[in-house]
C-alpha positions as a printed NumPy array, in Angstrom:
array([[ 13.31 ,  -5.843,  -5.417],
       [ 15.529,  -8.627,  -7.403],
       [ 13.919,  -9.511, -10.53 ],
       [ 15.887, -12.682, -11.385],
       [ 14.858, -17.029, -11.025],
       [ 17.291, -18.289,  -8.959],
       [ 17.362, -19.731,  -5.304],
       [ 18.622, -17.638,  -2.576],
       [ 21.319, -19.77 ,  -0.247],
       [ 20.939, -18.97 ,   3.764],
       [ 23.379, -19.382,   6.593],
       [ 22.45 , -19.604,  10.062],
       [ 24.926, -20.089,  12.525],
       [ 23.517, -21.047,  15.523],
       [ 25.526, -21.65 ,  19.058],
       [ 23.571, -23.352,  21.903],
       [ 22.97 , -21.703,  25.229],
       [ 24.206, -25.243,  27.017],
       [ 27.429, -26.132,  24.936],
       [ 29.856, -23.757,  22.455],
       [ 29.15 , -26.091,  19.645],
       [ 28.602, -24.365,  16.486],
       [ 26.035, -25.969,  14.406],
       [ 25.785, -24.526,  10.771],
       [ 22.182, -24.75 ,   8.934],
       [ 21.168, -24.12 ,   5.143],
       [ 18.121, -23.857,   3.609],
       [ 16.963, -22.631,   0.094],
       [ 14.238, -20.068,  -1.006],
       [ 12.637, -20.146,  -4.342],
       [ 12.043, -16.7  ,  -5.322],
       [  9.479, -15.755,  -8.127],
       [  9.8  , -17.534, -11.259],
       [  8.629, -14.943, -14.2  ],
       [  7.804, -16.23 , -17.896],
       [  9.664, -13.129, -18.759],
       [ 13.877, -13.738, -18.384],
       [ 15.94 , -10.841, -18.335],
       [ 18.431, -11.915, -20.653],
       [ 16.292, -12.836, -23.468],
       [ 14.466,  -9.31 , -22.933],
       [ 15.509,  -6.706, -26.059],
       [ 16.429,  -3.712, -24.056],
       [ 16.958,  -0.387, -25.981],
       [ 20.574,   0.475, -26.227],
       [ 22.647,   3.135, -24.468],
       [ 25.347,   4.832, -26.573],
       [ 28.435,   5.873, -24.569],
       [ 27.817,   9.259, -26.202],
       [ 24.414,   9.673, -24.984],
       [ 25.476,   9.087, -21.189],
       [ 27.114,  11.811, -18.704],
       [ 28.463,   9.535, -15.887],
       [ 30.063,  10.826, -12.523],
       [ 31.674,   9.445,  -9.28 ],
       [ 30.531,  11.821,  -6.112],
       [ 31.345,  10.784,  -2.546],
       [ 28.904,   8.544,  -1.079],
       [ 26.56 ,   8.8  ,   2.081],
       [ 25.131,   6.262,   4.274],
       [ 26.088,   4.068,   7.302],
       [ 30.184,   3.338,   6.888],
       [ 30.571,   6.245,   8.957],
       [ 34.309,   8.149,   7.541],
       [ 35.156,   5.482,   5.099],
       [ 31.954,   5.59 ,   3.064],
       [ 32.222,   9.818,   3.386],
       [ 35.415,   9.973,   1.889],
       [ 36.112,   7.983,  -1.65 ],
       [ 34.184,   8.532,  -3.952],
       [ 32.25 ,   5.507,  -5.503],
       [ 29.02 ,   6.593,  -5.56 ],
       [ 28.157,   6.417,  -9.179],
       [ 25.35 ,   9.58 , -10.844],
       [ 24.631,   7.857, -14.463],
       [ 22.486,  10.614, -16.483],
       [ 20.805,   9.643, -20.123],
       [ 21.493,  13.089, -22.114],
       [ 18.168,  12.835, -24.539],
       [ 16.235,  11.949, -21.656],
       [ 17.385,  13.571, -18.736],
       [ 16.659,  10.564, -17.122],
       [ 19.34 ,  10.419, -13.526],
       [ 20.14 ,   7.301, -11.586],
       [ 22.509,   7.262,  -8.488],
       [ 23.777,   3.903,  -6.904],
       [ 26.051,   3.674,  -4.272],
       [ 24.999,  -0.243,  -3.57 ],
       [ 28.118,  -1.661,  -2.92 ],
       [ 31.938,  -0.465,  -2.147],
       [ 33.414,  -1.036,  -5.306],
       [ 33.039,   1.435,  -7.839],
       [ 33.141,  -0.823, -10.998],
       [ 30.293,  -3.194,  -9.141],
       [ 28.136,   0.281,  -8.71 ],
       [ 28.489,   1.146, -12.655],
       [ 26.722,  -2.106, -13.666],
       [ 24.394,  -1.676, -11.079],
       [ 23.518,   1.885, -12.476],
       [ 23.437,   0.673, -15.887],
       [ 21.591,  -2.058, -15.765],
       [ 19.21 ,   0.237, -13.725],
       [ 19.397,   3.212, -16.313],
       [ 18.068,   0.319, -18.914],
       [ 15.402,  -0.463, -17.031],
       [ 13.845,   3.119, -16.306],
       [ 14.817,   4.148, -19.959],
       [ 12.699,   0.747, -21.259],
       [  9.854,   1.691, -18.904],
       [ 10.257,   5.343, -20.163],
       [ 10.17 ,   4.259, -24.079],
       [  7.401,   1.505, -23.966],
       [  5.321,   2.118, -20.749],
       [  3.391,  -1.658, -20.18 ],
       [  5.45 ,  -3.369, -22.725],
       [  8.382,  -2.64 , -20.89 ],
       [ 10.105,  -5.328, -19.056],
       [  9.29 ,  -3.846, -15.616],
       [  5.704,  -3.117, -17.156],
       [  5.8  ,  -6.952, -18.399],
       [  6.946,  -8.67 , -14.602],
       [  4.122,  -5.732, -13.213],
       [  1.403,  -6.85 , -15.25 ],
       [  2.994, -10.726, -14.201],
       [  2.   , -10.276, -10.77 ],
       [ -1.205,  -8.269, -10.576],
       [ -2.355, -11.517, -12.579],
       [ -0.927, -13.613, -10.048],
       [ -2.436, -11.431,  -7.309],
       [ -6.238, -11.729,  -8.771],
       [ -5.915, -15.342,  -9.47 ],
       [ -5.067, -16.129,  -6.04 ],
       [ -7.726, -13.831,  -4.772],
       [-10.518, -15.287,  -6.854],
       [ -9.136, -19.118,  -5.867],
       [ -9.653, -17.893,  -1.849],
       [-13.04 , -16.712,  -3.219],
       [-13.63 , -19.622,  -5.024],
       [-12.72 , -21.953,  -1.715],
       [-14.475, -19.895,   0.732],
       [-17.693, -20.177,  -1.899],
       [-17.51 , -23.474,  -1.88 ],
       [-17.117, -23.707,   2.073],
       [-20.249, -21.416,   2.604],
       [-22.644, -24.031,  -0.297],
       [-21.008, -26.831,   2.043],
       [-22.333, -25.944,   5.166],
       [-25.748, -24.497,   3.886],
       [-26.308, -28.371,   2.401],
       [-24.818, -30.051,   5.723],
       [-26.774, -27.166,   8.388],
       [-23.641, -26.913,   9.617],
       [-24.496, -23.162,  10.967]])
């Protein structure tokens, strides 16, 4: 799940059955737009002190390259035993923000529950969720007093 405003850039690269021209198409997603940014979000902070970080071997499709260095990144919070492992990407310094940011996130929702900012972009879209419900209610309502006036049965 990517929590983040910002348009997602596709590539599709097509190639006709009749000719071996390569046409190249791009199109843009919005993803959700949240009132809540993560950079302007106070997240508590993690002391070097109170983490225990290690590097195991990772698993996974890769077949031997993946099985044999050792990138996989196990980030453990000491006063909360709290354990995250990420082995998202090859690079070892990419998978130690990853894990980080991650460990922030589960130690936020650990610390302040619905006021966390996963708690925050939760609560975001269960409202989003029951006002689009009770709109379709509202239509089809409005649908049903239509046709009782017109006898449209």
């Amino acid at each position: 799940m990517n929590l983040f405003n910002y348009h997602r850039l596709f590539n599709l690269n097509k190639i006709p059955n009749n000719r071996c021209l390569r046409t190249q198409l791009t199109f843009s997603i919005q993803l959700r737009n949240y009132s809540i940014r993560r950079k302007d979000f106070m997240f508590p902070e993690l002391k070097e002190e109170d983490l225990e970080e290690t590097f195991v071997r990772g698993s996974g499709p890769g077949g031997q390259a993946v099985n044999q260095t050792a990138n996989c990144v196990v980030l453990k919070h000491k006063p909360t035993g709290i354990v995250i492992k990420c082995h998202e990407s090859r690079s070892l310094e990419e998978n130690r923000k990853i894990a980080k940011l991650r460990l922030e996130d589960k130690l936020d929702l650990h610390l302040h529950g619905e006021e966390s900012y996963l708690g925050q972009i939760e609560k975001e879209e269960r409202n989003s969720r029951k006002e689009k419900k009770n709109r379709a209610q509202k239509k089809l309502a409005l649908k049903k007093a239509f046709k009782e006036r017109e006898n449209l049965d």
